[in-house]
Amino acid sequence: MSDNRPLRWFLYGYLALVFTFVFAPILFSVIFSFNSDRFPTIPLGSFTLKWYQTVWNDPDVWEAARTSLTVSLSTATIATLLGFATAYTDYRYSFRLKPIYLGLVLLPPTIPLIIMALAMLAWFAKLGISGQVMSIIIAHSVLTAPFAMAIIRLRLSQMDPSLESAAWNLGASQWSALRRVIVPFCRPAIISSFCLTAAVSFDEFAISWFVAGLNKTIPVIILEIVTGNIDPQVNAIGSFVFLVSMTLVIIAQVVLMTRRKKEV
Amino acid sequence: MSDSTPAKAASSAARQSSVFKLTFRLPIIIWQSLFFIGPLCFMVAMSFFIVRNYRMQEDFVMKNWLKMLGRDYFWDSYFLTWGLAGIGTVVTMLVAFPAAYTLAFKVSETVRRWAIFMLIIPFFTSYLVRIFSWYVILAESGVINAGLSYLGLGPFVMLNTKFGTVVGYMTLTLPLVIILQTFALANIDKSLVEAAFNLGCRPFRTIYRVILPMARTGLIIAAVFCFILSFGDFVSPYYLGGSKPPTLPILIVDTVKSGQQWPRAAVVAVVMMVTLFVVAFAGIMAAYRRRVG
């Protein structure tokens, strides 16, 4: 295309503006978490750690952090196991009802969370397992398994299909070929799918809010504080949540990238 | 690829092979049937249940449907949700397009990859915290109005308006839409764009006549996702839009949280699902329709 400089710079400027829009709320939330005013505005008040102290000394927050941790680690484990099994099935076998099979696996993220929340609430009540930490874990696994499946499936499609058959021909059973060829090859994808599903589960609030009963997760605590009034505690909790999620996302990304580099 | 290994004891190997196969195939079928299909089917059934003395009883009556669909406030909510999600989708698609265009055509491969990585980050940050942050930024004494007052402007009322709701929707959808649009644009054949250019086609005409038709499938899929996310979001219209009148997702929250009227909430949810199904189906038809002319 012709080199139209003013247009090019206009587009770069526009891109910068869009990124500002995307990151402004995250940035301001971190800034406000250190700001002394109850209702933060410009000019900023003085630097303070009092919101962090309030949060640190709140036993409800600690309880919620424990619940959140349990939920996201369990969810990540279940979702990654399910995702791996499904990705492997899709990679290796073809069968008649496969489109339906894949639809069943991949559809949950397209259903609005609020609808899933209501459906899960009613269904768990019917089964008699509502209001427990387990209910959140089950619901989150349904929601995140498709992500795990997609990440691991992408990795499998980079694999030379003859590797597994070679292992069989050399006398390996299906199980040991899986354990010694497929799983090691997928390890980076398995680790990053574990981190990403944990991060999604750690931030999810609608379903947790509906099905959790008295077991509140961190996002549910945030939701309740926000519903009450303007309270900068939210920014402090939010910055903490952001830190956790970002760590998980960066680990996931780094694991995927370094492996790729090594192989090239 | 064959399902079975070459082995001497063929029948035992076949049995082992099918055990192996089912170990990987069955778990997700059982799990999703129990905890995905099950809940959704039960929710549809629940919309015909009845509530007596604050207790839900299994039944098959049309009462909830008649009660909800016969009320004006339900339809007010329905069309409001449509309108907001529609406006949100159009605005998001338009705002995203120049950004996706830049990422697809005007930057290097490395920059594009980094930009997309950056755009993935918001998915893993708390949507609630970001909305709360917007609340403080957009408020009458908030950051934007404080900034504008130095210029002698404002204050502008941005909270509890449709503008606020759309800003909230965009917080949720804009990164995803830019990513999907960038993929759609980056995949088209660049030599065709250059050909149009070399033959003297003006930039906007090139976009309209060459780029948009070629990227149509991806663009429509982006719009469908944007609409689904906006239509189902209760946080933005509640905290930034003022929730008067409520949108359908807020109606679900209110009905469940304050009234124990689960069957009525189920009616709202089923109406939403049918609506979104029709929208998604129409979108897919439009995306994969043979190009005419």
XYZ file of C-alpha atoms in Angstrom:
557
model
C 0.000 0.000 0.000
C 1.191 3.529 -0.632
C 3.134 5.098 2.178
C 0.793 7.730 3.479
C 2.627 9.154 6.455
C 0.003 11.413 8.073
C -2.553 8.615 7.833
C -0.099 6.136 9.340
C 0.597 8.412 12.306
C -3.092 9.124 12.738
C -3.730 5.386 12.955
C -0.913 4.878 15.483
C -2.360 7.670 17.606
C -5.799 6.096 17.361
C -4.411 2.732 18.415
C -2.767 4.370 21.442
C -6.110 5.939 22.389
C -7.915 2.611 22.169
C -5.281 0.969 24.365
C -5.655 3.836 26.839
C -9.372 3.127 26.989
C -8.740 -0.566 27.589
C -6.131 -0.065 30.305
C -7.390 3.126 31.996
C -9.721 1.315 34.424
C -6.999 -1.156 35.463
C -4.424 1.611 35.889
C -6.739 3.917 37.835
C -7.831 1.095 40.095
C -4.200 0.509 41.093
C -3.548 4.253 41.554
C -6.716 4.753 43.614
C -5.770 1.859 45.881
C -2.924 4.045 47.235
C -4.950 7.248 47.351
C -6.208 8.622 50.669
C -9.505 10.142 49.486
C -12.644 8.137 49.994
C -13.927 9.380 46.661
C -10.824 9.623 44.470
C -10.559 12.360 41.856
C -7.983 14.773 40.392
C -5.897 16.148 42.042
C -5.044 12.993 43.959
C -4.917 12.991 47.754
C -1.910 11.760 49.654
C -0.270 8.336 49.444
C -1.691 5.805 51.867
C -1.698 2.114 52.614
C -4.798 2.242 54.792
C -7.072 0.478 52.283
C -4.626 -2.398 52.136
C -4.486 -2.461 55.941
C -8.281 -2.547 56.179
C -8.405 -5.426 53.732
C -5.505 -7.232 55.442
C -7.264 -7.087 58.804
C -10.618 -8.235 57.477
C -11.222 -11.915 58.386
C -13.983 -12.133 55.746
C -11.468 -11.316 53.049
C -9.093 -14.005 54.292
C -11.905 -16.535 54.378
C -12.870 -15.546 50.836
C -9.260 -15.748 49.665
C -9.065 -19.305 50.994
C -12.302 -20.237 49.231
C -11.144 -18.595 46.006
C -7.858 -20.438 46.113
C -9.536 -23.802 46.721
C -12.040 -23.148 43.943
C -9.556 -21.990 41.332
C -6.998 -24.730 41.975
C -9.647 -27.481 41.942
C -11.304 -25.986 38.876
C -7.993 -25.777 37.047
C -7.227 -29.418 37.831
C -10.600 -30.751 36.698
C -10.822 -28.497 33.641
C -7.306 -29.365 32.494
C -7.895 -33.113 32.888
C -11.185 -32.907 31.007
C -9.624 -30.597 28.428
C -6.707 -32.938 27.838
C -8.919 -36.002 27.429
C -11.155 -34.141 24.994
C -8.320 -32.609 22.999
C -6.676 -36.030 22.677
C -9.945 -37.589 21.532
C -10.404 -34.886 18.926
C -6.775 -35.231 17.791
C -6.736 -38.987 17.469
C -10.188 -40.297 16.658
C -12.819 -39.500 14.128
C -16.314 -40.755 14.712
C -19.796 -40.130 13.430
C -21.187 -37.777 16.060
C -18.008 -35.761 16.463
C -19.544 -32.372 15.565
C -22.137 -32.863 18.308
C -19.425 -34.057 20.685
C -17.346 -30.937 20.024
C -20.410 -28.723 20.288
C -21.180 -30.191 23.709
C -17.647 -29.380 24.829
C -17.199 -25.935 23.298
C -20.639 -24.341 23.751
C -20.635 -23.272 27.432
C -18.693 -19.993 26.940
C -21.318 -18.764 24.452
C -24.137 -18.958 27.022
C -24.403 -15.730 29.068
C -23.040 -16.248 32.577
C -26.181 -14.981 34.232
C -28.209 -17.701 32.495
C -25.696 -20.382 33.462
C -25.815 -19.015 37.001
C -29.594 -19.362 37.255
C -29.590 -22.803 35.626
C -26.803 -24.055 37.898
C -28.480 -22.632 41.003
C -31.733 -24.441 40.261
C -30.051 -27.692 39.167
C -27.780 -27.877 42.225
C -30.760 -27.207 44.487
C -32.589 -30.064 42.745
C -29.610 -32.401 43.210
C -29.206 -31.265 46.808
C -25.658 -29.972 46.414
C -26.308 -26.228 46.395
C -24.542 -23.652 48.511
C -21.265 -25.518 48.715
C -17.765 -24.787 47.557
C -18.085 -27.918 45.438
C -20.967 -26.336 43.503
C -18.734 -23.441 42.399
C -15.963 -25.831 41.392
C -18.301 -27.936 39.253
C -19.823 -24.894 37.560
C -16.432 -23.311 36.868
C -15.067 -26.547 35.405
C -17.919 -26.660 32.901
C -17.133 -23.089 31.970
C -13.355 -23.396 31.652
C -12.900 -26.912 30.216
C -13.381 -25.556 26.656
C -10.432 -23.163 27.145
C -8.229 -25.987 28.377
C -9.326 -28.148 25.460
C -8.548 -25.384 22.936
C -5.063 -24.684 24.322
C -4.053 -28.362 24.454
C -5.633 -29.102 21.067
C -3.563 -26.316 19.478
C -0.439 -27.853 20.924
C -1.365 -31.347 19.665
C -1.836 -30.004 16.162
C 1.845 -28.978 16.187
C 2.869 -32.560 16.859
C 4.101 -34.926 14.169
C 1.368 -37.603 14.086
C 3.888 -40.308 13.237
C 5.563 -39.919 16.645
C 2.825 -41.789 18.471
C 2.583 -44.547 15.847
C 6.356 -44.899 15.978
C 6.114 -45.542 19.711
C 3.448 -48.218 19.108
C 5.515 -49.888 16.422
C 8.432 -50.025 18.799
C 6.233 -51.978 21.167
C 4.863 -49.330 23.494
C 1.314 -49.863 24.682
C -1.213 -47.107 24.060
C -0.938 -46.059 27.682
C 2.817 -45.842 27.762
C 2.947 -44.066 24.394
C 0.542 -41.568 25.853
C 2.566 -41.160 29.009
C 5.962 -40.961 27.338
C 5.203 -39.204 24.050
C 1.956 -37.262 24.149
C 1.974 -35.940 27.702
C 5.586 -34.676 27.624
C 4.928 -32.978 24.303
C 1.795 -31.303 25.714
C 3.352 -30.319 29.038
C 3.729 -26.588 28.276
C 0.129 -26.446 27.052
C -1.023 -28.371 30.128
C 0.755 -25.947 32.449
C -0.561 -22.887 30.663
C -4.084 -24.285 30.502
C -3.885 -24.919 34.252
C -2.843 -21.295 34.885
C -5.386 -19.760 32.529
C -8.350 -21.782 33.783
C -7.303 -20.941 37.352
C -7.207 -17.249 36.421
C -10.661 -17.338 34.797
C -12.114 -19.127 37.798
C -10.418 -16.693 40.188
C -12.216 -13.718 38.546
C -15.640 -15.221 37.884
C -18.397 -13.651 39.978
C -21.887 -14.219 38.517
C -22.044 -17.997 38.951
C -20.161 -17.906 42.267
C -22.583 -15.311 43.569
C -25.625 -17.401 42.642
C -24.535 -20.886 43.664
C -22.107 -20.296 46.534
C -24.523 -19.640 49.375
C -22.456 -18.508 52.324
C -19.117 -19.518 50.820
C -18.040 -16.249 49.284
C -15.167 -15.978 46.852
C -13.118 -12.793 46.449
C -15.132 -11.529 43.437
C -18.355 -12.045 45.391
C -16.940 -9.949 48.241
C -16.068 -7.257 45.694
C -19.585 -7.414 44.287
C -21.083 -6.968 47.751
C -18.821 -4.043 48.644
C -19.530 -2.340 45.326
C -23.277 -2.762 45.819
C -23.047 -1.068 49.213
C -21.229 2.175 48.518
C -18.056 3.798 47.257
C -15.285 2.077 49.116
C -11.655 2.188 47.958
C -11.088 -1.175 49.674
C -12.338 -2.561 46.365
C -9.311 -1.078 44.628
C -6.981 -2.689 47.134
C -8.623 -6.116 46.716
C -8.802 -5.510 42.984
C -5.087 -4.772 42.734
C -4.363 -7.958 44.655
C -6.619 -9.977 42.354
C -4.982 -8.321 39.366
C -1.565 -9.335 40.663
C -2.631 -12.968 41.088
C -4.298 -13.154 37.678
C -1.405 -11.459 35.913
C 1.113 -13.795 37.502
C -0.885 -16.768 36.242
C -1.288 -15.310 32.743
C 2.405 -14.430 32.464
C 3.499 -17.872 33.658
C 1.176 -19.406 31.077
C 2.555 -17.219 28.310
C 6.212 -17.642 29.258
C 5.911 -21.428 29.486
C 4.372 -21.580 26.019
C 6.891 -19.170 24.489
C 10.131 -20.584 25.868
C 9.207 -24.096 24.784
C 8.440 -22.863 21.314
C 11.809 -21.141 21.075
C 13.686 -24.230 22.215
C 12.097 -26.352 19.519
C 12.713 -23.965 16.639
C -5.312 -43.380 12.295
C -6.264 -46.830 13.514
C -7.769 -47.362 16.912
C -5.906 -50.533 17.761
C -2.323 -51.630 18.006
C -1.132 -54.584 16.006
C -1.151 -57.386 18.565
C -1.372 -61.125 18.688
C -4.321 -61.441 20.998
C -6.562 -59.378 18.798
C -9.710 -59.550 20.891
C -8.040 -58.660 24.139
C -6.184 -55.841 22.414
C -9.426 -54.564 20.933
C -11.026 -54.616 24.341
C -8.094 -52.751 25.847
C -8.182 -50.328 22.982
C -11.835 -49.541 23.511
C -11.246 -49.074 27.239
C -8.456 -46.663 26.324
C -10.673 -44.851 23.836
C -13.592 -44.451 26.209
C -11.358 -43.274 29.058
C -10.740 -40.159 27.012
C -14.053 -39.787 25.299
C -16.571 -40.401 28.065
C -15.603 -38.081 30.942
C -16.469 -34.868 29.152
C -19.713 -36.343 27.782
C -20.825 -37.361 31.267
C -19.627 -34.115 32.853
C -21.222 -31.771 30.318
C -24.473 -33.764 30.205
C -24.764 -33.667 33.987
C -23.658 -30.104 34.565
C -24.255 -28.241 31.304
C -27.134 -29.821 29.382
C -28.816 -30.915 32.631
C -29.046 -27.444 34.183
C -30.199 -25.808 30.935
C -32.940 -28.387 30.362
C -34.001 -28.153 33.985
C -34.196 -24.367 33.653
C -36.544 -24.684 30.680
C -38.689 -27.129 32.673
C -38.559 -24.820 35.687
C -40.210 -22.042 33.716
C -43.394 -24.168 33.928
C -43.126 -24.843 37.670
C -45.229 -23.109 40.274
C -44.358 -21.308 43.511
C -46.682 -21.885 46.491
C -45.998 -20.454 49.924
C -42.482 -19.464 48.862
C -41.721 -23.034 47.820
C -41.198 -24.168 44.276
C -43.240 -27.189 43.186
C -42.741 -29.193 40.036
C -45.710 -28.733 37.786
C -46.605 -27.920 34.221
C -48.485 -24.633 34.057
C -48.293 -21.677 31.692
C -48.788 -19.208 34.538
C -45.225 -17.853 34.662
C -45.087 -17.380 30.922
C -48.436 -15.597 30.792
C -47.541 -13.467 33.781
C -44.157 -12.360 32.425
C -45.021 -11.972 28.742
C -48.279 -10.206 29.597
C -46.579 -7.376 31.383
C -45.416 -4.145 29.823
C -42.340 -3.887 32.014
C -41.039 -7.144 30.641
C -41.259 -5.867 27.087
C -39.762 -2.518 28.105
C -36.804 -4.438 29.487
C -36.650 -6.651 26.434
C -36.429 -3.826 23.927
C -34.142 -1.789 26.157
C -31.719 -4.727 26.342
C -31.913 -5.137 22.568
C -31.329 -1.437 22.030
C -28.403 -1.176 24.435
C -26.703 -4.338 23.191
C -27.337 -3.246 19.585
C -25.889 0.238 20.100
C -23.017 -1.272 22.076
C -22.237 -3.706 19.259
C -22.334 -1.052 16.518
C -20.186 1.380 18.522
C -17.695 -1.324 19.527
C -17.363 -2.631 15.971
C -16.791 0.900 14.634
C -14.312 1.887 17.360
C -12.435 -1.395 16.977
C -12.140 -1.327 13.194
C -9.430 1.339 12.704
C -7.425 -0.259 15.521
C -7.724 -3.732 13.991
C -6.948 -2.271 10.549
C -3.754 -0.724 11.932
C -2.743 -3.941 13.667
C -3.454 -6.023 10.572
C -1.837 -3.831 7.908
C 0.354 -1.141 9.429
C 2.548 -2.828 12.029
C 5.124 -5.613 12.050
C 4.361 -9.205 12.993
C 6.094 -8.773 16.360
C 4.160 -5.635 17.288
C 0.926 -7.355 16.314
C 1.697 -10.361 18.511
C 2.520 -8.138 21.470
C -0.575 -6.021 20.948
C -2.751 -9.129 20.950
C -1.064 -10.409 24.087
C -1.793 -7.039 25.738
C -5.424 -7.260 24.650
C -5.766 -10.696 26.242
C -4.744 -9.333 29.656
C -8.089 -7.636 30.438
C -9.899 -10.998 30.171
C -8.033 -12.132 33.226
C -8.577 -9.045 35.324
C -11.660 -8.542 37.418
C -14.431 -7.090 35.266
C -16.132 -5.856 38.448
C -13.105 -3.881 39.551
C -12.781 -2.302 36.124
C -16.440 -1.278 36.178
C -16.035 0.179 39.663
C -13.031 2.075 38.340
C -15.143 3.512 35.503
C -17.735 4.513 38.062
C -15.165 6.661 39.822
C -13.712 7.979 36.560
C -17.064 8.939 35.018
C -18.751 10.354 38.136
C -19.805 13.989 38.261
C -16.849 14.822 40.501
C -14.751 12.090 38.940
C -11.494 12.108 37.033
C -12.815 13.116 33.625
C -15.010 15.945 34.885
C -12.225 17.181 37.172
C -9.906 17.241 34.171
C -12.470 19.027 32.015
C -13.134 21.645 34.665
C -9.542 22.861 34.236
C -10.525 23.613 30.651
C -13.648 25.359 31.897
C -15.948 22.609 30.627
C -18.578 20.430 32.209
C -19.503 18.823 34.426
C -21.116 16.249 32.180
C -23.464 13.612 33.533
C -22.133 10.275 32.316
C -23.261 7.858 35.028
C -26.744 6.385 34.944
C -26.988 7.045 31.228
C -26.903 4.884 28.132
C -23.443 6.298 27.525
C -22.291 4.807 30.828
C -23.763 1.419 29.945
C -22.059 1.397 26.546
C -18.695 2.319 28.119
C -19.192 -0.645 30.445
C -20.091 -3.010 27.600
C -17.004 -1.861 25.709
C -14.830 -2.605 28.729
C -16.016 -6.182 28.356
C -16.116 -6.515 24.568
C -13.648 -4.121 22.931
C -10.457 -6.192 23.461
C -12.135 -9.358 22.148
C -13.610 -7.554 19.142
C -10.258 -5.978 18.217
C -8.571 -9.391 18.421
C -11.219 -11.095 16.279
C -11.261 -8.246 13.741
C -7.463 -8.263 13.527
C -7.467 -12.002 12.776
C -10.185 -11.496 10.167
C -8.249 -8.687 8.461
C -4.787 -10.227 8.739
C -5.974 -13.380 6.986
C -7.104 -11.737 3.776
C -4.951 -11.800 0.679
C -2.920 -8.609 0.778
C -2.052 -8.724 -2.919
C -5.714 -8.125 -3.743
C -5.730 -5.012 -1.577
C -2.605 -3.784 -3.316
C -4.085 -4.562 -6.700
C -7.114 -2.432 -5.907
C -4.783 0.311 -4.788
C -2.576 0.119 -7.853
C -5.613 0.255 -10.091
C -6.413 3.617 -8.527
C -9.072 2.627 -5.998
C -9.335 5.211 -3.209
C -8.615 4.032 0.381
C -12.178 4.160 1.679
C -13.482 2.524 -1.450
C -10.823 -0.182 -1.075
C -11.984 -0.840 2.464
C -15.620 -0.943 1.437
C -15.344 -2.904 -1.815
C -12.337 -5.160 -1.195
C -11.417 -5.528 2.479
C -14.853 -5.711 4.107
C -16.266 -8.374 1.752
C -13.175 -10.550 2.160
C -13.143 -10.274 5.948
C -16.914 -10.633 6.256
C -17.045 -13.981 8.034
C -14.639 -12.963 10.783
C -16.230 -9.559 11.219
C -19.725 -10.978 11.610
C -18.481 -13.526 14.147
C -16.890 -10.667 16.120
C -20.188 -8.763 16.070
C -22.170 -11.823 17.194
C -19.840 -12.409 20.152
C -19.997 -8.726 21.036
C -23.798 -8.803 21.001
C -24.034 -11.985 23.084
C -21.666 -10.614 25.737
C -23.446 -7.254 25.943
C -26.921 -8.775 25.933
C -26.075 -11.036 28.874
C -24.153 -8.550 31.023
C -25.858 -7.305 34.176
C -22.980 -5.336 35.699
C -22.677 -2.415 33.268
C -26.346 -1.523 32.979
C -26.679 -1.890 36.751
C -23.695 0.111 38.000
C -23.065 2.501 35.113
C -26.500 2.629 33.492
C -28.615 3.133 36.588
C -30.823 0.071 35.883
C -34.007 2.084 35.393
C -35.675 0.381 33.686
C -33.775 -2.861 34.295
C -32.346 -4.897 31.436
C -33.212 -8.596 31.182
C -30.117 -9.815 33.094
C -30.904 -7.368 35.924
C -34.470 -8.658 35.881
C -33.106 -12.182 36.437
C -30.919 -11.036 39.335
C -33.750 -9.101 40.983
C -36.271 -11.903 40.527
C -33.941 -14.512 42.007
C -32.319 -12.473 44.758
C -35.338 -10.668 46.137
C -38.360 -12.741 45.335
C -37.444 -16.436 45.266
C -39.373 -16.431 42.003
C -37.048 -18.775 40.183
C -39.624 -19.935 37.596
C -40.215 -16.361 36.463
C -36.483 -15.748 36.222
C -36.331 -18.934 34.130
C -38.886 -17.450 31.724
C -36.638 -14.402 31.257
C -33.588 -16.606 30.779
C -35.323 -18.807 28.197
C -36.479 -15.738 26.253
C -32.883 -14.464 26.304
C -31.499 -17.778 25.090
C -33.997 -18.022 22.250
C -33.193 -14.441 21.229
C -29.452 -15.050 21.268
C -29.866 -18.317 19.401
C -31.784 -16.544 16.637
C -29.179 -13.748 16.495
C -26.284 -16.207 16.374
C -28.017 -18.297 13.722
C -28.772 -15.240 11.579
C -25.164 -14.129 12.016
C -23.763 -17.490 10.966
C -26.062 -17.613 7.959
C -24.925 -14.140 6.930
C -21.283 -15.000 7.557
C -21.213 -18.136 5.430
C -23.723 -17.125 2.774
C -22.290 -17.295 -0.731
C -21.234 -13.899 -1.921
C -23.763 -12.518 -4.388
C -22.559 -10.858 -7.579
